CSV table of C-alpha atoms and ligand atoms in Angstrom, one decimal:
chain,number,residue,atom,x,y,z
A,21,MET,CA,-11.2,21.6,9.1
A,22,LEU,CA,-9.2,19.1,11.1
A,23,ASP,CA,-8.1,19.8,14.6
A,24,ILE,CA,-4.4,19.1,13.8
A,25,ASP,CA,-3.1,20.0,17.3
A,26,ASN,CA,-5.4,17.4,18.8
A,27,ILE,CA,-4.5,14.9,16.1
A,28,ARG,CA,-0.8,15.5,16.7
A,29,SER,CA,-1.1,15.0,20.4
A,30,GLU,CA,-1.8,11.3,19.7
A,31,TYR,CA,1.6,10.9,18.2
A,32,PRO,CA,4.4,11.3,20.9
A,33,ILE,CA,7.1,10.6,18.2
A,34,LEU,CA,6.1,13.9,16.5
A,35,LYS,CA,7.5,15.8,19.5
A,36,ARG,CA,11.0,14.4,18.9
A,37,GLU,CA,13.9,16.6,17.9
A,38,ILE,CA,16.4,15.5,15.3
A,39,PHE,CA,19.8,17.3,15.5
A,40,GLY,CA,18.2,19.8,17.8
A,41,LYS,CA,15.4,20.7,15.3
A,42,PRO,CA,11.7,19.7,15.6
A,43,LEU,CA,11.1,16.6,13.6
A,44,VAL,CA,9.1,17.2,10.3
A,45,TYR,CA,8.1,13.7,9.3
A,46,LEU,CA,7.4,13.6,5.5
A,47,ASP,CA,7.9,9.9,4.9
A,48,SER,CA,4.4,8.5,5.4
A,49,ALA,CA,4.4,6.8,2.1
A,50,ALA,CA,7.2,4.5,3.4
A,51,THR,CA,5.4,4.0,6.7
A,52,SER,CA,2.9,6.2,8.6
A,53,GLN,CA,3.3,7.0,12.3
A,54,THR,CA,1.0,5.2,14.7
A,55,PRO,CA,-1.5,7.0,17.0
A,56,ARG,CA,-1.6,6.2,20.7
A,57,CYS,CA,-5.0,4.3,20.4
A,58,VAL,CA,-3.4,1.7,18.1
A,59,VAL,CA,-0.3,1.3,20.3
A,60,ASP,CA,-2.6,1.0,23.4
A,61,LYS,CA,-4.5,-1.8,21.7
A,62,ILE,CA,-1.2,-3.7,21.2
A,63,VAL,CA,-0.3,-3.2,24.9
A,64,GLU,CA,-3.7,-4.2,26.0
A,65,MET,CA,-3.6,-7.4,24.0
A,66,TYR,CA,-0.2,-8.4,25.2
A,67,THR,CA,-0.9,-7.5,28.8
A,68,THR,CA,-4.5,-8.9,29.2
A,69,MET,CA,-5.5,-11.4,26.5
A,70,LYS,CA,-2.6,-12.9,24.6
A,71,ALA,CA,-3.6,-16.4,23.6
A,72,ASN,CA,-3.3,-18.3,20.3
A,73,VAL,CA,-6.3,-18.0,18.0
A,74,HIS,CA,-8.4,-21.0,16.8
A,75,ARG,CA,-6.4,-23.4,18.9
A,76,GLY,CA,-7.8,-23.5,22.4
A,77,VAL,CA,-11.1,-24.2,24.2
A,78,HIS,CA,-10.0,-21.8,26.9
A,79,GLU,CA,-11.5,-18.4,27.4
A,80,LEU,CA,-8.4,-16.4,26.5
A,81,SER,CA,-8.0,-18.2,23.2
A,82,GLN,CA,-11.7,-17.7,22.4
A,83,GLU,CA,-11.4,-14.0,23.2
A,84,ALA,CA,-8.3,-13.7,20.9
A,85,THR,CA,-10.1,-15.5,18.2
A,86,GLU,CA,-13.2,-13.3,18.5
A,87,MET,CA,-11.0,-10.2,18.4
A,88,GLN,CA,-9.4,-11.4,15.1
A,89,GLU,CA,-12.6,-12.3,13.5
A,90,ARG,CA,-14.1,-9.0,14.6
A,91,ALA,CA,-11.1,-7.3,12.9
A,92,ARG,CA,-11.8,-9.4,9.7
A,93,GLU,CA,-15.4,-8.1,9.7
A,94,LYS,CA,-14.1,-4.6,10.3
A,95,VAL,CA,-11.8,-4.8,7.2
A,96,ARG,CA,-14.6,-6.3,5.2
A,97,ALA,CA,-17.0,-3.5,6.0
A,98,TYR,CA,-14.2,-0.9,5.5
A,99,ILE,CA,-13.5,-1.9,1.9
A,100,ASN,CA,-17.1,-3.1,1.3
A,101,ALA,CA,-16.2,-6.7,0.4
A,102,ALA,CA,-19.1,-9.1,0.0
A,103,SER,CA,-18.0,-11.6,2.6
A,104,THR,CA,-15.3,-12.1,5.3
A,105,GLU,CA,-14.3,-15.2,3.4
A,106,GLU,CA,-12.7,-12.8,0.9
A,107,ILE,CA,-10.5,-11.1,3.5
A,108,ILE,CA,-7.1,-12.9,4.0
A,109,PHE,CA,-4.7,-11.6,6.5
A,110,THR,CA,-1.1,-11.5,5.3
A,111,ARG,CA,2.1,-9.8,6.4
A,112,GLY,CA,1.6,-6.9,4.0
A,113,THR,CA,1.1,-5.9,0.5
A,114,THR,CA,4.2,-7.8,-0.7
A,115,GLU,CA,3.0,-11.1,0.8
A,116,ALA,CA,-0.5,-10.5,-0.6
A,117,ILE,CA,0.8,-10.1,-4.1
A,118,ASN,CA,3.2,-13.0,-3.8
A,119,LEU,CA,0.2,-15.1,-2.7
A,120,VAL,CA,-1.7,-14.3,-5.9
A,121,ALA,CA,1.3,-14.6,-8.2
A,122,SER,CA,2.2,-18.0,-6.7
A,123,SER,CA,-1.2,-19.5,-6.2
A,124,TYR,CA,-3.4,-17.9,-9.0
A,125,GLY,CA,-0.3,-17.9,-11.2
A,126,ASP,CA,0.0,-21.6,-10.7
A,127,SER,CA,-2.6,-22.1,-13.5
A,128,PHE,CA,-0.7,-20.0,-16.0
A,129,CYS,CA,0.9,-21.6,-19.0
A,130,ASN,CA,3.8,-21.0,-21.3
A,131,GLY,CA,3.0,-18.1,-23.6
A,132,ASP,CA,0.6,-16.4,-21.2
A,133,GLU,CA,0.9,-12.7,-20.7
A,134,ILE,CA,0.6,-10.4,-17.7
A,135,ILE,CA,0.1,-6.7,-18.0
A,136,LEU,CA,1.9,-4.5,-15.5
A,137,THR,CA,2.7,-0.8,-15.5
A,138,VAL,CA,6.1,1.0,-15.5
A,139,MET,CA,5.2,2.7,-12.2
A,140,GLU,CA,4.8,-0.5,-10.2
A,141,HIS,CA,6.6,-1.0,-6.9
A,142,HIS,CA,9.1,-3.9,-7.0
A,143,SER,CA,6.6,-5.9,-5.0
A,144,ASP,CA,4.3,-5.9,-7.9
A,145,ILE,CA,7.0,-6.8,-10.4
A,146,VAL,CA,9.3,-9.4,-8.8
A,147,PRO,CA,6.6,-11.9,-7.7
A,148,TRP,CA,5.6,-12.1,-11.4
A,149,GLN,CA,9.2,-12.5,-12.5
A,150,LEU,CA,9.6,-15.4,-10.0
A,151,LEU,CA,6.8,-17.1,-12.0
A,152,GLN,CA,9.0,-16.7,-15.1
A,153,GLN,CA,11.5,-19.1,-13.5
A,154,HIS,CA,9.0,-21.9,-14.1
A,155,LYS,CA,7.0,-20.8,-17.0
A,156,ARG,CA,7.6,-18.8,-20.1
A,157,ILE,CA,5.3,-15.9,-19.3
A,158,ARG,CA,5.6,-12.6,-20.9
A,159,LEU,CA,5.3,-9.3,-18.9
A,160,ARG,CA,3.9,-6.4,-20.8
A,161,VAL,CA,4.4,-2.9,-19.4
A,162,VAL,CA,2.1,0.1,-19.8
A,163,PRO,CA,4.2,3.3,-20.1
A,164,ILE,CA,3.5,6.8,-18.8
A,165,ASP,CA,3.2,10.1,-20.5
A,166,GLU,CA,5.1,13.2,-19.6
A,167,LYS,CA,2.6,14.1,-16.8
A,168,GLY,CA,3.2,10.7,-15.2
A,169,GLU,CA,-0.2,9.3,-16.2
A,170,LEU,CA,-0.6,5.8,-17.7
A,171,ARG,CA,-1.0,5.6,-21.5
A,172,GLN,CA,-4.5,4.3,-21.6
A,173,ASP,CA,-4.5,4.0,-25.4
A,174,MET,CA,-1.5,1.6,-25.2
A,175,TYR,CA,-3.0,-0.3,-22.3
A,176,GLU,CA,-6.1,-1.0,-24.3
A,177,GLU,CA,-4.1,-2.3,-27.2
A,178,MET,CA,-2.0,-4.6,-25.0
A,179,PHE,CA,-4.7,-7.3,-24.6
A,180,THR,CA,-4.3,-10.4,-26.6
A,181,GLU,CA,-5.9,-13.8,-26.4
A,182,ASN,CA,-3.0,-14.8,-24.1
A,183,THR,CA,-3.5,-12.1,-21.5
A,184,ARG,CA,-4.2,-13.8,-18.1
A,185,MET,CA,-3.8,-11.0,-15.6
A,186,VAL,CA,-3.5,-7.3,-15.1
A,187,ALA,CA,-1.6,-6.0,-12.0
A,188,ILE,CA,-1.5,-2.3,-11.4
A,189,CYS,CA,-1.0,0.1,-8.5
A,190,HIS,CA,-3.9,2.3,-7.5
A,191,VAL,CA,-1.6,5.2,-6.6
A,192,SER,CA,2.1,5.5,-7.5
A,193,ASN,CA,4.4,5.7,-4.5
A,194,VAL,CA,6.8,7.9,-6.5
A,195,LEU,CA,4.6,10.0,-8.8
A,196,GLY,CA,1.5,10.2,-6.7
A,197,THR,CA,-0.5,9.5,-9.8
A,198,VAL,CA,-4.0,8.1,-8.9
A,199,ASN,CA,-4.7,5.6,-11.7
A,200,PRO,CA,-8.2,5.3,-13.1
A,201,VAL,CA,-8.4,1.7,-11.9
A,202,LYS,CA,-12.1,1.4,-12.2
A,203,ASP,CA,-12.0,2.1,-15.9
A,204,MET,CA,-8.9,-0.1,-16.3
A,205,ILE,CA,-10.7,-2.9,-14.6
A,206,GLU,CA,-13.6,-2.5,-16.9
A,207,VAL,CA,-11.4,-2.7,-19.9
A,208,ALA,CA,-9.7,-5.9,-18.6
A,209,HIS,CA,-13.1,-7.5,-17.8
A,210,ARG,CA,-14.2,-6.9,-21.4
A,211,HIS,CA,-11.4,-9.2,-22.3
A,212,GLY,CA,-12.3,-11.6,-19.5
A,213,VAL,CA,-9.0,-10.8,-17.6
A,214,PRO,CA,-8.9,-10.5,-13.8
A,215,VAL,CA,-7.2,-7.5,-12.2
A,216,LEU,CA,-5.0,-7.2,-9.1
A,217,ILE,CA,-4.8,-3.7,-7.6
A,218,ASP,CA,-1.9,-2.8,-5.4
A,219,GLY,CA,-3.7,-0.5,-2.9
A,220,ALA,CA,-0.7,0.2,-0.6
A,221,GLN,CA,-0.8,3.9,-1.4
A,222,SER,CA,-4.5,4.4,-1.9
A,223,MET,CA,-5.9,2.9,1.2
A,224,PRO,CA,-4.3,5.5,3.6
A,225,HIS,CA,-5.6,8.4,1.5
A,226,MET,CA,-8.9,7.7,-0.1
A,227,LYS,CA,-12.2,5.8,0.2
A,228,VAL,CA,-11.9,2.3,-1.5
A,229,ASP,CA,-14.9,0.2,-2.3
A,230,VAL,CA,-13.7,-3.1,-3.9
A,231,GLN,CA,-17.1,-4.0,-5.2
A,232,GLU,CA,-17.6,-0.6,-6.8
A,233,LEU,CA,-14.2,-0.9,-8.4
A,234,ASP,CA,-15.0,-4.5,-9.3
A,235,ALA,CA,-11.4,-5.4,-8.4
A,236,ASP,CA,-10.6,-9.1,-8.4
A,237,PHE,CA,-7.8,-8.8,-6.0
A,238,PHE,CA,-6.8,-5.9,-3.8
A,239,ALA,CA,-3.7,-5.8,-1.6
A,240,PHE,CA,-2.7,-3.3,1.1
A,241,SER,CA,-0.5,-2.9,4.3
A,242,ALA,CA,-1.6,-1.8,7.7
A,243,HIS,CA,1.6,0.0,8.6
A,244,LYS,CA,1.0,2.7,5.9
A,245,MET,CA,-2.4,3.5,7.3
A,246,TYR,CA,-1.7,4.3,10.9
A,247,GLY,CA,-1.7,0.6,11.8
A,248,PRO,CA,1.0,-1.8,13.1
A,249,THR,CA,3.9,-3.3,11.1
A,250,GLY,CA,3.6,-6.9,9.9
A,251,VAL,CA,-0.1,-7.0,8.9
A,252,GLY,CA,-1.6,-6.7,5.5
A,253,VAL,CA,-4.7,-7.8,3.7
A,254,LEU,CA,-5.4,-9.6,0.4
A,255,TYR,CA,-9.0,-9.1,-0.7
A,256,GLY,CA,-10.0,-11.6,-3.4
A,257,LYS,CA,-13.3,-12.5,-5.0
A,258,LYS,CA,-14.5,-15.7,-3.5
A,259,ARG,CA,-15.1,-17.2,-6.9
A,260,LEU,CA,-11.4,-16.9,-7.7
A,261,LEU,CA,-10.0,-17.7,-4.2
A,262,GLU,CA,-12.0,-20.9,-4.2
A,263,THR,CA,-10.2,-22.2,-7.3
A,264,MET,CA,-6.7,-21.4,-6.0
A,265,PRO,CA,-4.4,-23.8,-4.3
A,266,PRO,CA,-2.9,-23.0,-0.9
A,267,TYR,CA,0.1,-20.7,-0.8
A,268,GLN,CA,1.8,-22.0,2.3
A,269,GLY,CA,1.2,-25.1,4.3
A,270,GLY,CA,1.0,-25.5,8.1
A,271,GLY,CA,-1.3,-25.2,11.0
A,272,GLU,CA,-4.7,-23.4,10.7
A,273,MET,CA,-5.0,-23.9,6.9
A,274,ILE,CA,-5.8,-27.6,7.1
A,275,GLY,CA,-9.0,-29.7,7.5
A,276,ASN,CA,-7.4,-33.1,8.4
A,277,VAL,CA,-3.7,-34.1,8.2
A,278,SER,CA,-2.3,-37.6,7.7
A,279,PHE,CA,0.8,-38.7,5.9
A,280,GLU,CA,-1.5,-40.2,3.2
A,281,LYS,CA,-3.8,-37.3,2.6
A,282,THR,CA,-4.3,-33.8,3.9
A,283,THR,CA,-7.4,-31.8,3.3
A,284,PHE,CA,-7.5,-28.0,3.5
A,285,SER,CA,-9.8,-25.6,5.4
A,286,GLY,CA,-12.2,-23.4,3.6
A,287,LEU,CA,-11.8,-19.6,3.0
A,288,PRO,CA,-10.2,-17.6,4.3
A,289,TYR,CA,-8.2,-20.0,6.5
A,290,LYS,CA,-6.9,-22.0,3.5
A,291,PHE,CA,-4.5,-19.0,2.9
A,292,GLU,CA,-3.6,-18.3,6.5
A,293,ALA,CA,-1.0,-21.0,7.5
A,294,GLY,CA,0.5,-20.7,10.9
A,295,THR,CA,-0.2,-18.4,13.8
A,296,PRO,CA,-1.1,-15.0,12.4
A,297,ASP,CA,-0.1,-11.7,13.9
A,298,PHE,CA,-3.4,-11.6,15.8
A,299,VAL,CA,-2.2,-8.8,18.0
A,300,GLY,CA,-1.4,-6.7,15.0
A,301,ILE,CA,-4.6,-7.6,13.3
A,302,ALA,CA,-6.6,-6.4,16.3
A,303,ALA,CA,-4.6,-3.2,16.4
A,304,PHE,CA,-5.2,-2.7,12.7
A,305,ALA,CA,-9.0,-2.8,13.3
A,306,GLU,CA,-8.3,0.0,15.8
A,307,ALA,CA,-6.5,2.0,13.2
A,308,LEU,CA,-9.5,1.6,10.8
A,309,ASP,CA,-11.7,2.9,13.6
A,310,TYR,CA,-9.3,5.8,14.0
A,311,ILE,CA,-9.4,6.7,10.3
A,312,GLU,CA,-13.2,6.5,10.4
A,313,ARG,CA,-13.4,8.8,13.5
A,314,ILE,CA,-11.5,11.5,11.6
A,315,GLY,CA,-13.1,10.7,8.2
A,316,ILE,CA,-11.1,9.5,5.2
A,317,GLY,CA,-12.6,12.3,3.1
A,318,ARG,CA,-11.3,15.0,5.5
A,319,ILE,CA,-7.9,13.3,5.5
A,320,GLU,CA,-7.8,13.3,1.7
A,321,GLU,CA,-8.8,17.0,1.6
A,322,HIS,CA,-6.2,18.0,4.1
A,323,GLU,CA,-3.4,16.1,2.3
A,324,HIS,CA,-4.5,17.6,-1.0
A,325,ASN,CA,-4.1,21.1,0.5
A,326,LEU,CA,-0.6,20.1,1.8
A,327,LEU,CA,0.3,18.8,-1.7
A,328,LEU,CA,-0.8,22.1,-3.4
A,329,ARG,CA,1.1,24.2,-0.9
A,330,ALA,CA,4.3,22.0,-1.2
A,331,THR,CA,4.1,22.0,-5.0
A,332,ALA,CA,3.7,25.8,-5.2
A,333,GLY,CA,6.5,26.3,-2.7
A,334,LEU,CA,8.9,23.9,-4.4
A,335,GLN,CA,8.1,25.3,-7.9
A,336,SER,CA,9.5,28.7,-6.8
A,337,ILE,CA,13.0,27.2,-6.3
A,338,PRO,CA,15.3,27.6,-9.3
A,339,GLY,CA,16.2,24.4,-11.0
A,340,MET,CA,13.3,22.5,-9.5
A,341,ARG,CA,12.1,19.4,-11.3
A,342,ILE,CA,8.9,17.7,-10.0
A,343,PHE,CA,8.3,14.2,-11.2
A,344,GLY,CA,4.6,13.5,-11.6
A,345,ASN,CA,2.1,16.1,-12.5
A,346,ALA,CA,-1.0,14.0,-12.9
A,347,GLN,CA,-4.4,15.6,-12.9
A,348,ASN,CA,-5.4,13.3,-10.1
A,349,LYS,CA,-2.5,13.2,-7.7
A,350,SER,CA,-2.2,12.0,-4.1
A,351,GLY,CA,0.0,13.4,-1.3
A,352,VAL,CA,3.4,12.4,-2.6
A,353,ILE,CA,5.9,14.7,-4.3
A,354,SER,CA,9.1,13.5,-5.9
A,355,PHE,CA,11.7,16.0,-7.1
A,356,LEU,CA,15.3,16.9,-7.9
A,357,VAL,CA,17.0,20.3,-7.9
A,358,GLY,CA,19.5,21.1,-10.7
A,359,ASN,CA,22.3,18.5,-10.6
A,360,ILE,CA,22.2,18.0,-6.9
A,361,HIS,CA,22.2,14.3,-5.9
A,362,HIS,CA,19.1,13.1,-4.2
A,363,TYR,CA,21.1,11.6,-1.4
A,364,ASP,CA,23.0,14.8,-0.6
A,365,MET,CA,19.7,16.7,-0.5
A,366,GLY,CA,18.1,14.1,1.8
A,367,MET,CA,21.1,14.2,4.1
A,368,LEU,CA,21.0,17.9,4.5
A,369,LEU,CA,17.3,18.0,5.0
A,370,ASP,CA,17.7,15.4,7.7
A,371,LYS,CA,20.2,17.7,9.5
A,372,MET,CA,17.5,20.3,9.4
A,373,GLY,CA,15.0,17.9,11.0
A,374,VAL,CA,13.1,17.1,7.8
A,375,ALA,CA,12.6,13.3,7.2
A,376,VAL,CA,12.2,12.5,3.5
A,377,ARG,CA,12.9,9.5,1.4
A,378,THR,CA,15.6,9.4,-1.2
A,379,GLY,CA,16.6,6.9,-3.9
A,380,HIS,CA,14.6,4.7,-6.3
A,381,HIS,CA,11.7,4.1,-3.9
A,382,CYS,CA,11.5,0.4,-4.9
A,383,ALA,CA,10.6,1.4,-8.4
A,384,GLU,CA,13.8,1.1,-10.4
A,385,PRO,CA,12.1,0.5,-13.8
A,386,LEU,CA,10.2,3.8,-13.3
A,387,MET,CA,13.5,5.6,-12.5
A,388,SER,CA,15.0,4.1,-15.8
A,389,ALA,CA,11.9,5.3,-17.7
A,390,LEU,CA,12.4,8.8,-16.3
A,391,GLY,CA,16.1,8.6,-17.1
A,392,ILE,CA,17.2,9.3,-13.5
A,393,GLU,CA,18.7,7.2,-10.6
A,394,GLY,CA,16.5,8.5,-7.9
A,395,THR,CA,14.5,11.3,-6.4
A,396,VAL,CA,13.9,13.1,-3.2
A,397,ARG,CA,10.3,12.2,-2.0
A,398,ALA,CA,8.2,14.0,0.5
A,399,SER,CA,4.9,12.3,1.4
A,400,PHE,CA,2.1,13.4,3.8
A,401,GLY,CA,-0.1,12.1,6.5
A,402,VAL,CA,-3.1,13.4,8.5
A,403,TYR,CA,-0.7,14.8,11.1
A,404,ASN,CA,1.3,17.1,8.9
A,405,THR,CA,0.7,20.8,9.1
A,406,GLU,CA,1.0,23.8,6.7
A,407,GLU,CA,3.8,25.1,8.9
A,408,GLU,CA,5.7,21.9,8.4
A,409,ILE,CA,5.3,22.3,4.6
A,410,ASP,CA,6.7,25.8,4.8
A,411,THR,CA,9.7,24.5,6.9
A,412,PHE,CA,10.3,21.8,4.4
A,413,VAL,CA,10.2,24.2,1.4
A,414,ALA,CA,12.6,26.6,3.2
A,415,ALA,CA,14.9,23.7,4.0
A,416,VAL,CA,15.0,22.5,0.4
A,417,GLU,CA,15.7,26.0,-0.7
A,418,ARG,CA,18.6,26.3,1.8
A,419,ALA,CA,20.0,22.9,0.9
A,420,ALA,CA,19.8,23.8,-2.8
A,421,GLN,CA,21.8,27.0,-2.1
A,422,MET,CA,24.4,25.1,-0.1
A,423,LEU,CA,24.8,22.3,-2.6
A,424,GLY,CA,24.2,24.1,-5.8
B,510,LIG,C1,4.9,0.1,0.3
B,510,LIG,C2,4.4,-0.4,-1.0
B,510,LIG,C3,4.3,-1.8,-1.3
B,510,LIG,C4,4.9,-2.8,-0.4
B,510,LIG,O1,4.3,-2.8,0.9
B,510,LIG,P1,4.9,-3.7,2.1
B,510,LIG,O2,4.2,-3.1,3.3
B,510,LIG,O3,6.4,-3.3,2.1
B,510,LIG,O4,4.6,-5.1,1.8
B,510,LIG,C5,3.8,-2.2,-2.5
B,510,LIG,N1,3.3,-1.3,-3.4
B,510,LIG,C6,3.3,0.0,-3.1
B,510,LIG,C7,2.7,1.0,-4.1
B,510,LIG,C8,3.9,0.5,-1.9
B,510,LIG,O5,3.9,1.8,-1.7
């Protein structure tokens, strides 16, 4: 079992009170809280070694560069990528997917098809739609069944000779469904089609091995996994990244520049134009160390217990509708009670100190498919306790009585 008291002591924010009530933070799927060791790293960098990376001969610059490249190696080992050349630092999942859509998508032609799923976050929909402004590309969308699992039979039938890409989330940020991405990648590869996995919601909660999955691209954000804001990662297979044109131009990504001809750096720098958030990147490596010290398996087990407890508690409330009952489900629970508006429920829970997310969760197409406008969503992190789940369930029950 985890020593939750000890874990919580690393998060000063969890001692806050909201409207005179102890904060119950159940919005980790939007962003997780950040432990002191990660914040300390940021402070240490700013106070003792801030200098631009790859630019200077001076000692400070070399230290900063070394820190960033150590972080790259840390990320590589963490997801078991074959090489640090395959680890590109971005601002987050969104930028990572935009990079692939823009750069890899550059080679797509009119008539090409991309397979997405109905449970994608807007950041795995809109970048592909932007491509449609220049090319007549067709998006095909895998639907879900009543449990909130992807229709694998329909997925397999969607491939045609024009399919160029599959882009799917590993875990739904609304339904909590853990998609069988390894199998789905295998299906795509049988058709010779590469797969991008949006790992924003899987990386904080489970072990990910990109080679074992055989993912072609894998995107994730540091801020959802106990790390800082403004840092993310695109993993890409070297073979693919090498064929792709730069995404943005600027410093760092070039070989030589003249007004006649500019050459580009090799991987991964070709895709890292401008000064990166090297402070955030170093702090992200600290966050990965933090997760490893606790053990991702133990975090997963803890969050699963919280999910079971919350589900059982909520199900006992009259009029409760839970969206997403997948066999394999991560620590996210979306619901509505009777005809109560999600926003009203969220407001009342907030008054009781319980922080949940309400609305469409950047997944409007999924809301449409479910025939609703939004849900209330509670999501869990390593620092949440069983007592907090009980407080949450009691608060939902009380709010339902007040609003019902
Ligand atoms: C949060 C999230 C994103 C976007 O992440 P950013 O950090 O905002 O770029 C993409 N996909 C899923 C599934 C998410 O939960």
